[in-house]
PDB file of C-alpha atoms and ligand atoms in Angstrom:
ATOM      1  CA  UNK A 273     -17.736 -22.676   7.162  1.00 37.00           C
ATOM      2  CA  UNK A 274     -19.905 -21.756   9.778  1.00 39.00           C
ATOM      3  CA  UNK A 275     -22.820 -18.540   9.177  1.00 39.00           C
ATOM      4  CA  UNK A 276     -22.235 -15.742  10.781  1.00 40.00           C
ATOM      5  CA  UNK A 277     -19.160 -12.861  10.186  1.00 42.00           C
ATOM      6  CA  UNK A 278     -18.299 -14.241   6.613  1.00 40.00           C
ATOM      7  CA  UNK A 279     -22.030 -14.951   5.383  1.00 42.00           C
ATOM      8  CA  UNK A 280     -22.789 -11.287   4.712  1.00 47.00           C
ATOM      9  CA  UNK A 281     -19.517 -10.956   3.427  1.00 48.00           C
ATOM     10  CA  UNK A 282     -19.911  -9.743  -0.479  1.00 44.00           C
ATOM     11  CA  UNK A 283     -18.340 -12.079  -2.700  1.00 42.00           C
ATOM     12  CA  UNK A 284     -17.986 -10.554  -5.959  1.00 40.00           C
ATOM     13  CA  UNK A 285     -16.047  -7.219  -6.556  1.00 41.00           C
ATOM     14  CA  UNK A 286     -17.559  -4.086  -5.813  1.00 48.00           C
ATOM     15  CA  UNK A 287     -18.537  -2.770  -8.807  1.00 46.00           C
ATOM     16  CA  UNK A 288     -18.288   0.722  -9.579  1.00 49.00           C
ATOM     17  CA  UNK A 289     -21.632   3.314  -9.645  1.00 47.00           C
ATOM     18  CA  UNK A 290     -23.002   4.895 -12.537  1.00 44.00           C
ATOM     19  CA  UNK A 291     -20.142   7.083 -14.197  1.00 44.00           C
ATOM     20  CA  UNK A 292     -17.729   6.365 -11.899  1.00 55.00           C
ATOM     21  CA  UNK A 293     -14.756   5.594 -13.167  1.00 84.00           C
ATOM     22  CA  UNK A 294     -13.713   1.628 -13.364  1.00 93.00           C
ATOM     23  CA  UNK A 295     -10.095   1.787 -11.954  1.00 96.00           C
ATOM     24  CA  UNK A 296     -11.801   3.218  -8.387  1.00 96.00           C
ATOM     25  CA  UNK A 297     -13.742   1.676  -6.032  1.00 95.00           C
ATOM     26  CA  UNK A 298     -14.625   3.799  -2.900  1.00 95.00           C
ATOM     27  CA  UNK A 299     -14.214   1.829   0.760  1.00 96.00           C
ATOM     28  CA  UNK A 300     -16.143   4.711   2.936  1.00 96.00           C
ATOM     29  CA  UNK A 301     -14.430   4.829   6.512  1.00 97.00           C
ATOM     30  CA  UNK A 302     -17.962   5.075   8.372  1.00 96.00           C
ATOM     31  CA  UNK A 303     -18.924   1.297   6.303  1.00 96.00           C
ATOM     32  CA  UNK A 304     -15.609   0.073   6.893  1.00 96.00           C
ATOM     33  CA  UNK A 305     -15.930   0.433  10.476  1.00 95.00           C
ATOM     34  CA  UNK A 306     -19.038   0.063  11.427  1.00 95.00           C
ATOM     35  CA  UNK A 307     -19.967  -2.727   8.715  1.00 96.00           C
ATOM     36  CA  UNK A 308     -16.642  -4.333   7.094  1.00 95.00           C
ATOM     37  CA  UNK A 309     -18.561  -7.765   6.468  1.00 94.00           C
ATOM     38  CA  UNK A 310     -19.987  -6.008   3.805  1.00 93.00           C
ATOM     39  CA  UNK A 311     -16.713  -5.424   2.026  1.00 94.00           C
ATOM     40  CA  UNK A 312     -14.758  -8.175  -0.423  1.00 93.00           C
ATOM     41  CA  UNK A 313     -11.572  -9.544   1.086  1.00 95.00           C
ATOM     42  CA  UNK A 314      -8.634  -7.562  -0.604  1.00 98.00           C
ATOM     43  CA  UNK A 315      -7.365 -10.314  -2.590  1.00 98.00           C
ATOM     44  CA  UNK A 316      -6.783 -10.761  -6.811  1.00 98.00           C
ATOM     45  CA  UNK A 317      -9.967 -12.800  -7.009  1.00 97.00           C
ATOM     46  CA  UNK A 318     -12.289 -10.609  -5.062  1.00 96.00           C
ATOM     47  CA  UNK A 319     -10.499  -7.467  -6.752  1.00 97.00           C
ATOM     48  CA  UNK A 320      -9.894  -8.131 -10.207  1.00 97.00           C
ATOM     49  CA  UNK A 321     -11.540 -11.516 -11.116  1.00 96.00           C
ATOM     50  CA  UNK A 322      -7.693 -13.662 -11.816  1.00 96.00           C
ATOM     51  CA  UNK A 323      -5.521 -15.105  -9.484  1.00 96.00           C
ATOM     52  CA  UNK A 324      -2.401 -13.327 -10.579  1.00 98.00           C
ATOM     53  CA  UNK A 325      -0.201 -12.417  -8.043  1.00 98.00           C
ATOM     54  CA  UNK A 326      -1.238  -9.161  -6.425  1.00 98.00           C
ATOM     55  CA  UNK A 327       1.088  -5.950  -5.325  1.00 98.00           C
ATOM     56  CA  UNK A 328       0.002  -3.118  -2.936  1.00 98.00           C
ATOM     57  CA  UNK A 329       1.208   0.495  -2.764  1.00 98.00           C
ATOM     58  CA  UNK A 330      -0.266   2.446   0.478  1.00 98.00           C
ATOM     59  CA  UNK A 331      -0.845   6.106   0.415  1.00 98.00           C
ATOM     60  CA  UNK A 332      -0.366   5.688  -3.450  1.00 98.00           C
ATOM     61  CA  UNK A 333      -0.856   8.987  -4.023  1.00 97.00           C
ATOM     62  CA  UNK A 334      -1.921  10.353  -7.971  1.00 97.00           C
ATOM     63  CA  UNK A 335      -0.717   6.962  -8.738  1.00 97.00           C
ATOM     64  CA  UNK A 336       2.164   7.246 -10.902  1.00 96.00           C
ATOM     65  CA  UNK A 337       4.169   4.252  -9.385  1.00 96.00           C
ATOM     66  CA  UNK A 338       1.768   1.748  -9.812  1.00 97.00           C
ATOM     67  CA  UNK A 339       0.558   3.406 -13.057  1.00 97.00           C
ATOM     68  CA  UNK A 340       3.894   3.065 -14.400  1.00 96.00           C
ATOM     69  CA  UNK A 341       4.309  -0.846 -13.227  1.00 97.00           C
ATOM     70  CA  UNK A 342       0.894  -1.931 -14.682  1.00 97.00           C
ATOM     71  CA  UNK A 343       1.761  -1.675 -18.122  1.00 97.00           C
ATOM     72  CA  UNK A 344       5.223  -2.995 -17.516  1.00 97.00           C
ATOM     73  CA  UNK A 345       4.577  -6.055 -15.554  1.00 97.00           C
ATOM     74  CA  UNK A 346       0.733  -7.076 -17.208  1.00 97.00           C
ATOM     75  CA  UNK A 347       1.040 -10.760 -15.229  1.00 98.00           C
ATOM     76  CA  UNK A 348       0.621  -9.014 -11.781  1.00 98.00           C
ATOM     77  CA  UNK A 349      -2.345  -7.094 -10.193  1.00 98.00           C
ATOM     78  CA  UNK A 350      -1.468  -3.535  -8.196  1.00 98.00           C
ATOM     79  CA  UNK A 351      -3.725  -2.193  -6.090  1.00 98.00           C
ATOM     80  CA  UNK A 352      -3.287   1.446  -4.370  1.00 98.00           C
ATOM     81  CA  UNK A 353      -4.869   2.640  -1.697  1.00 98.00           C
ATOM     82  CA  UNK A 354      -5.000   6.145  -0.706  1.00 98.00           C
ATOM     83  CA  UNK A 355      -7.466   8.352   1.944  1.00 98.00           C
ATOM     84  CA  UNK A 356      -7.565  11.274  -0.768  1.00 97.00           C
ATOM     85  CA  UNK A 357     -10.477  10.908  -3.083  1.00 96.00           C
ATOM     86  CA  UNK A 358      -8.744  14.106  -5.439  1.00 96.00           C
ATOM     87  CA  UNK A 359      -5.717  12.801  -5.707  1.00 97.00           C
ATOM     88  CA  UNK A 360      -7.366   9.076  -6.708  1.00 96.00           C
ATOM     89  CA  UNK A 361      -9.278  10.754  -9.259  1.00 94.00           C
ATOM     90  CA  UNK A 362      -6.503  11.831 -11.024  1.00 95.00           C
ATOM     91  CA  UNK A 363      -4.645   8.486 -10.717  1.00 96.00           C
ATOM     92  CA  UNK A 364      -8.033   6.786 -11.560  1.00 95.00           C
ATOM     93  CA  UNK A 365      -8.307   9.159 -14.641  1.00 94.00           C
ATOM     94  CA  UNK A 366      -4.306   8.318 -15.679  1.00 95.00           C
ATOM     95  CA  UNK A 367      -5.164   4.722 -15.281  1.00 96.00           C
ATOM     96  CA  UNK A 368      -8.625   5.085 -17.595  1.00 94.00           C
ATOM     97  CA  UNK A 369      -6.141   6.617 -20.561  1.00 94.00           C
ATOM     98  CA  UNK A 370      -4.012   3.301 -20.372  1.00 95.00           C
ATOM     99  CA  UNK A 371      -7.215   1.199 -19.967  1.00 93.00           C
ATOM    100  CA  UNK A 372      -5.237  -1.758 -18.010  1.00 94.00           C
ATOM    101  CA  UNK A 373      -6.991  -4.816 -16.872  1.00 96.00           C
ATOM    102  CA  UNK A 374      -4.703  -5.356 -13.890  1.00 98.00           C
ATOM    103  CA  UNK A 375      -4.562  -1.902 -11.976  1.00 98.00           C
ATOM    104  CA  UNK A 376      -7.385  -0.900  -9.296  1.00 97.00           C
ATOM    105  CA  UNK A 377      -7.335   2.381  -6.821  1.00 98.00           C
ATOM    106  CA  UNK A 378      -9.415   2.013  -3.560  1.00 97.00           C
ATOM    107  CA  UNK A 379     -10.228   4.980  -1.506  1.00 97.00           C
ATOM    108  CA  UNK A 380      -9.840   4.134   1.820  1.00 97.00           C
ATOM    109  CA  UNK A 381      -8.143   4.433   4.905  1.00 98.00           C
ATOM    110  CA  UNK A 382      -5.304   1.385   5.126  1.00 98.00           C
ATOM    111  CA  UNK A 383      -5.631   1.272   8.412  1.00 97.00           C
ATOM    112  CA  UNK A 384      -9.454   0.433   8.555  1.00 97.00           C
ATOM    113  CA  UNK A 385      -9.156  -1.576   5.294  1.00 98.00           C
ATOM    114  CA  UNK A 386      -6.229  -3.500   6.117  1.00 98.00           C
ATOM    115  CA  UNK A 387      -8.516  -6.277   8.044  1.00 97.00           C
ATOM    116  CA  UNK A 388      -9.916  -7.030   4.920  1.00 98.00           C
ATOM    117  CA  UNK A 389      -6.531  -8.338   2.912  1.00 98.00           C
ATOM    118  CA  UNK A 390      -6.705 -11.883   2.284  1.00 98.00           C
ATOM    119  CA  UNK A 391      -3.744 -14.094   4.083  1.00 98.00           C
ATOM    120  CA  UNK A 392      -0.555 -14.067   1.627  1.00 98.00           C
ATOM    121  CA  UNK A 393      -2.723 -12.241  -0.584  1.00 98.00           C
ATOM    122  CA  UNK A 394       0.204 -10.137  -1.866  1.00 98.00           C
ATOM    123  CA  UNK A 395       3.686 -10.505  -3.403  1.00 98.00           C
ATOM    124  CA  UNK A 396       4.574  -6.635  -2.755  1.00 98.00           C
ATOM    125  CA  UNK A 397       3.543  -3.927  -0.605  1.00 98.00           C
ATOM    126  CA  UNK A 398       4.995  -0.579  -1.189  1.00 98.00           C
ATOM    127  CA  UNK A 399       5.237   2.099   1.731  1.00 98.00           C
ATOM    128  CA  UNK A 400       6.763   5.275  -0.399  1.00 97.00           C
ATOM    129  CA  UNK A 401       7.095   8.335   1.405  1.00 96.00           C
ATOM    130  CA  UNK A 402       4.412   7.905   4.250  1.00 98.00           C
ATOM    131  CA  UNK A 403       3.353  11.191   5.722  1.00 97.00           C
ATOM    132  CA  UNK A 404       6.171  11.610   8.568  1.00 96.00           C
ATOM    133  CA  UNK A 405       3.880  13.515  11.182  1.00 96.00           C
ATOM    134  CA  UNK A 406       6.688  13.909  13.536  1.00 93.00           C
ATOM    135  CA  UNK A 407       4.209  16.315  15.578  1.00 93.00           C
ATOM    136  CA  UNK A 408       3.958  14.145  18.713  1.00 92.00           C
ATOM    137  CA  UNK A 409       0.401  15.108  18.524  1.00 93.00           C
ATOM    138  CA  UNK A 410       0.531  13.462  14.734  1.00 94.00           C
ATOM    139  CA  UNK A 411       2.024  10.552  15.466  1.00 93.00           C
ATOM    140  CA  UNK A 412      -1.123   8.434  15.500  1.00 94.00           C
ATOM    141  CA  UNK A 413      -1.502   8.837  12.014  1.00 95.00           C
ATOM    142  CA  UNK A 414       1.861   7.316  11.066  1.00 96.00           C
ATOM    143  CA  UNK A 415       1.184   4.027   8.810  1.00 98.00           C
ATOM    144  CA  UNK A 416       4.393   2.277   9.541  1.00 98.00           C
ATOM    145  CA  UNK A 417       4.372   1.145  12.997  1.00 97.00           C
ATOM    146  CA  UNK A 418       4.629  -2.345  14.968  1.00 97.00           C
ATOM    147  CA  UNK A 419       1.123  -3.211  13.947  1.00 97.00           C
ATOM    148  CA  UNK A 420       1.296  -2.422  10.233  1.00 98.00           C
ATOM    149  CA  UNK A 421       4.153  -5.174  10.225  1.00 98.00           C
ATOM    150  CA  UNK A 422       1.445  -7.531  11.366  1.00 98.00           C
ATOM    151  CA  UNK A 423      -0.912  -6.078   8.693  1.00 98.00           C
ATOM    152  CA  UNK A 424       2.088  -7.303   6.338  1.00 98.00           C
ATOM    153  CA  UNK A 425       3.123 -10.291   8.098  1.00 98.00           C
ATOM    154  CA  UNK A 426      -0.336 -11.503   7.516  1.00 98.00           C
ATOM    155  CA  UNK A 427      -0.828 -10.328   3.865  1.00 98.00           C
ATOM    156  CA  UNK A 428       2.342 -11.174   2.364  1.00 98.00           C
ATOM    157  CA  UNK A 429       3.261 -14.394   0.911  1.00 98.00           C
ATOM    158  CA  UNK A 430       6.256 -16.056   2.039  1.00 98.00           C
ATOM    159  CA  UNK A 431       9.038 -14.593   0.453  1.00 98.00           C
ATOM    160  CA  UNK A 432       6.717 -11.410  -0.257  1.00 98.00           C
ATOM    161  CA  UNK A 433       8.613  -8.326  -0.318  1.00 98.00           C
ATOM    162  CA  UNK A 434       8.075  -4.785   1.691  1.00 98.00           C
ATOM    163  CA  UNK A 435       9.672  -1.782   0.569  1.00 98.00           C
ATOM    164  CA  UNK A 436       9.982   1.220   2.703  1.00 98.00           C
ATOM    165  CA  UNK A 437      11.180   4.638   1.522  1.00 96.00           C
ATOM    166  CA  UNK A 438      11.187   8.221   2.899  1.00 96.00           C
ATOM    167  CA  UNK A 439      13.309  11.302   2.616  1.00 93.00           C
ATOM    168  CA  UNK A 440      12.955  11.867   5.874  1.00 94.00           C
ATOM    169  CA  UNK A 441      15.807  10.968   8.107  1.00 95.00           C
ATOM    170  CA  UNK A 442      14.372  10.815  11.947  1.00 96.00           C
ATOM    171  CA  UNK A 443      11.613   8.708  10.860  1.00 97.00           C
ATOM    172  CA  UNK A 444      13.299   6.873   8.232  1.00 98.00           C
ATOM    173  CA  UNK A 445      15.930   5.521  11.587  1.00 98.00           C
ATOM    174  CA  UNK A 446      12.548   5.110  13.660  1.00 97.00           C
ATOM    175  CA  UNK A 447      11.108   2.736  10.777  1.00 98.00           C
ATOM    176  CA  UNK A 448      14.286   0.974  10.768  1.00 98.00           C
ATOM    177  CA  UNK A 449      14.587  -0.370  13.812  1.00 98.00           C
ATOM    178  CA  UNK A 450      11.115  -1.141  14.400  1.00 98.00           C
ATOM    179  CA  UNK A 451      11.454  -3.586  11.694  1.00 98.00           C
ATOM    180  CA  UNK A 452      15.203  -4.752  12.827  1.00 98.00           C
ATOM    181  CA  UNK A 453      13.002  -5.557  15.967  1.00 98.00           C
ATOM    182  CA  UNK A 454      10.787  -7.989  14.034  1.00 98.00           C
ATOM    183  CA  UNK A 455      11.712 -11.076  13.673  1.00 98.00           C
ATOM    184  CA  UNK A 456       9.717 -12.417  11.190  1.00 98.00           C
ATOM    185  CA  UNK A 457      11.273 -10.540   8.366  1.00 98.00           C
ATOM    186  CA  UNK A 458      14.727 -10.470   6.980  1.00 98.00           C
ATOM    187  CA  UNK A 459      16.266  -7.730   4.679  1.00 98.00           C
ATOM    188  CA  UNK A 460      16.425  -8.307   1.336  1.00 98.00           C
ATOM    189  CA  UNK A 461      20.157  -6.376   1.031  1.00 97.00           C
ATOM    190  CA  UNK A 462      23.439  -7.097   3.280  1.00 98.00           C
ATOM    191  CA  UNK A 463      23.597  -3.179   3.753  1.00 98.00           C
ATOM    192  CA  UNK A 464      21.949  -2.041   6.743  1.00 98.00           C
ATOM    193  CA  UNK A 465      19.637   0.151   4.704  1.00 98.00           C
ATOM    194  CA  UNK A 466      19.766   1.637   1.077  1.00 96.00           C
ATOM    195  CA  UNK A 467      19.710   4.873  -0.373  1.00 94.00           C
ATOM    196  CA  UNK A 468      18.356   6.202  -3.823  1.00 87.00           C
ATOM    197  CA  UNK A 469      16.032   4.572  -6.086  1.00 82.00           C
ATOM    198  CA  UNK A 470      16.803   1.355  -7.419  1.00 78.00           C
ATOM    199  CA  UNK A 471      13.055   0.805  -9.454  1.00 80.00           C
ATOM    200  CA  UNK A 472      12.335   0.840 -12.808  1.00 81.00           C
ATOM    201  CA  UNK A 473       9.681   3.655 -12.696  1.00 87.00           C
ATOM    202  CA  UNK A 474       9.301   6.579 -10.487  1.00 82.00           C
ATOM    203  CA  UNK A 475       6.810   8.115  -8.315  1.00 88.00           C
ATOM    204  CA  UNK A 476       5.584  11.604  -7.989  1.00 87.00           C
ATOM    205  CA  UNK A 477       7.639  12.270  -4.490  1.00 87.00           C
ATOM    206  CA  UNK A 478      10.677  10.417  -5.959  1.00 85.00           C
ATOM    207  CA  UNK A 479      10.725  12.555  -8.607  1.00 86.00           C
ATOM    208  CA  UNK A 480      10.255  15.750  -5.992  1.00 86.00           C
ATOM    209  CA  UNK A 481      13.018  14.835  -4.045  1.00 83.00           C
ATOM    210  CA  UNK A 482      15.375  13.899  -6.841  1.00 81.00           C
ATOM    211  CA  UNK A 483      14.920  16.679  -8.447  1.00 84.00           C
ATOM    212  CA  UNK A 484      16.080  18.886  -5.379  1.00 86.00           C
ATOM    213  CA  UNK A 485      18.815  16.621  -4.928  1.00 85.00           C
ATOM    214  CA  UNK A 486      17.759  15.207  -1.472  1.00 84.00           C
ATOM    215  CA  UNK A 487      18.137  11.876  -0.129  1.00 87.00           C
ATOM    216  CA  UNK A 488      15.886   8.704  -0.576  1.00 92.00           C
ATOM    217  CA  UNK A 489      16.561   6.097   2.367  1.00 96.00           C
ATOM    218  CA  UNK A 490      14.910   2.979   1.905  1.00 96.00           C
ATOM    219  CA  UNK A 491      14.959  -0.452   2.977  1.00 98.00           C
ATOM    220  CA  UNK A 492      13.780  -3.934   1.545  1.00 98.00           C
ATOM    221  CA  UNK A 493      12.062  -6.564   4.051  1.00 98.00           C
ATOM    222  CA  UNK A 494      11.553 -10.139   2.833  1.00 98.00           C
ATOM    223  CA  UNK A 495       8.573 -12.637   4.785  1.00 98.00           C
ATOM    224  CA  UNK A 496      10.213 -14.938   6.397  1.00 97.00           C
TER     225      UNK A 496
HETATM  226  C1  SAM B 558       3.681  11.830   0.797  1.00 55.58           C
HETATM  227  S1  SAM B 558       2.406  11.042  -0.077  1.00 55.58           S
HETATM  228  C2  SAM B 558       3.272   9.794  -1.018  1.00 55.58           C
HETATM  229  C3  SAM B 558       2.556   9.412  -2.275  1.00 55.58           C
HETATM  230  C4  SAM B 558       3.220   8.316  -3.111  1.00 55.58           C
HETATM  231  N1  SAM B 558       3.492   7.133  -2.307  1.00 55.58           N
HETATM  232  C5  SAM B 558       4.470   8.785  -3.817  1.00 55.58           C
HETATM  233  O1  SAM B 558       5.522   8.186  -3.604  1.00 55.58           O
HETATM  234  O2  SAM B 558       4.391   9.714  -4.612  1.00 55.58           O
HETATM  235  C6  SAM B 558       1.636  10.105   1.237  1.00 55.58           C
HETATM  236  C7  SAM B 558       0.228   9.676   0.870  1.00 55.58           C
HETATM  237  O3  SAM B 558      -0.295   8.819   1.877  1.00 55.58           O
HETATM  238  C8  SAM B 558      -1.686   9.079   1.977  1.00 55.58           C
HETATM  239  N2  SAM B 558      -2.190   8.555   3.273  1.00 55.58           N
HETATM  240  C9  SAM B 558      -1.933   9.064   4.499  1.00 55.58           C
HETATM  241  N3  SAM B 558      -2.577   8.348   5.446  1.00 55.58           N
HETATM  242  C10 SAM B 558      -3.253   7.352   4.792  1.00 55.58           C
HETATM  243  C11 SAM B 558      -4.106   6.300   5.212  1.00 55.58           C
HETATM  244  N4  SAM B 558      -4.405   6.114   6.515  1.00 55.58           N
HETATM  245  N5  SAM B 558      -4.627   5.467   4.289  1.00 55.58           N
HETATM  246  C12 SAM B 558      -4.337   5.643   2.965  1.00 55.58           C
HETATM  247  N6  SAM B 558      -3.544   6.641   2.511  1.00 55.58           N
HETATM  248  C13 SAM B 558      -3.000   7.480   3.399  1.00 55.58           C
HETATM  249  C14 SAM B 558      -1.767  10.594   1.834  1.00 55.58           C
HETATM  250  O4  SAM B 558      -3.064  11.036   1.486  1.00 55.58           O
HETATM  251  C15 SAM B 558      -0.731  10.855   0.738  1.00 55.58           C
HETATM  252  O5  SAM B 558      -1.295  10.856  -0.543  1.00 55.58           O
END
């Protein structure tokens, strides 16, 4: 491989400063943009020393998905990301009390991190009740867009699976057909889209919106 880009690139994980807690690693946006040779690729290797497959949630939240899927499914890695560094600490401190080998919380932006994920690094990536910001104004912050299907595209493995949920309906319809318009995935489910929540653990906005009774719209996307 030739020097350059990928000889600065660090090779082991980051580890984690003094008294900071092991399950979170933070990826400052400032670094990330200005210097991301200097982060690991985002891959189970790099991340958590094992090649076990590796799952993504973005915009994880406090973390109770994945930190109810670690302990289930100990054979795979999950990774969250998420831009809020309170509501990581609290999923870092929830994943500290099960003291898990296979779950990690980065603080970063997915957008500026998402260069870094390894090609068919992942098996899953979650996308659970992105911010809408229907706000025209707002709409640049949306995650789910043309591009982050090339963000997936690239990370998933063949076969690797994207779920997509929101309770909101204008943007769930918007999300569907930009992915209808792609090509290189196929749904998972011969219904158009699915509704409710068909996963073995829940997540803090699931359990929000169940709770008031309102609808979960959600579809499944498989790599082709
Ligand atoms: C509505 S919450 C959903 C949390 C979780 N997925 C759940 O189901 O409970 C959306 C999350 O996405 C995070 N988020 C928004 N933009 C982000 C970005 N660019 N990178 C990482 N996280 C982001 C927000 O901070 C927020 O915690």
């Amino acid at each position: 491989m030739p020097r350059g880009r990928y000889s600065r690139r660090i090779q082991t994980p980051i580890l984690p400063e003094a008294g900071q807690n092991r399950y979170l690693r933070f990826f400052p946006a400032d670094a990330l943009y200005r210097t991301p040779d200097l982060f690991p690729c985002l891959d189970s290797r790099s991340l958590f020393g094992s090649d076990a497959p590796m799952e993504m949630e973005v915009g994880c939240g406090t973390g109770e998905f994945l930190c109810a899927l670690a302990p289930r499914y100990p054979a795979i890695n999950f990774v969250g990301v998420e831009i809020s560094p309170k509501a990581l600490r609290y999923a870092a401190q929830t994943a500290a009390g099960l003291a898990l080998n296979n779950l990690l919380f980065l603080c970063a932006d997915f957008r500026l991190a998402a260069p870094l994920l390894a090609p068919s690094s992942l098996r899953a990536l979650y996308l659970h009740f992105p911010d809408p910001h229907m706000q025209p104004r707002y709409r640049k912050h949306r995650l789910f867009d043309a591009h982050f299907l090339d963000i997936a595209h690239h990370a998933l493995e063949p076969d690797g699976l994207l779920s997509v949920m929101t309770d909101v309906e204008a943007l769930f319809w918007e999300m569907l057909e930009t992915a209808e318009a792609d090509p290189r995935f196929r749904k998972r489910h011969a219904e158009r889209f699915l509704t409710g929540w068909d996963f073995p653990v829940a997540s803090r906005f699931q359990k929000t919106w169940q709770a008031k009774g309102l609808p979960i719209l959600r579809f499944e996307l498989l790599k082709r």
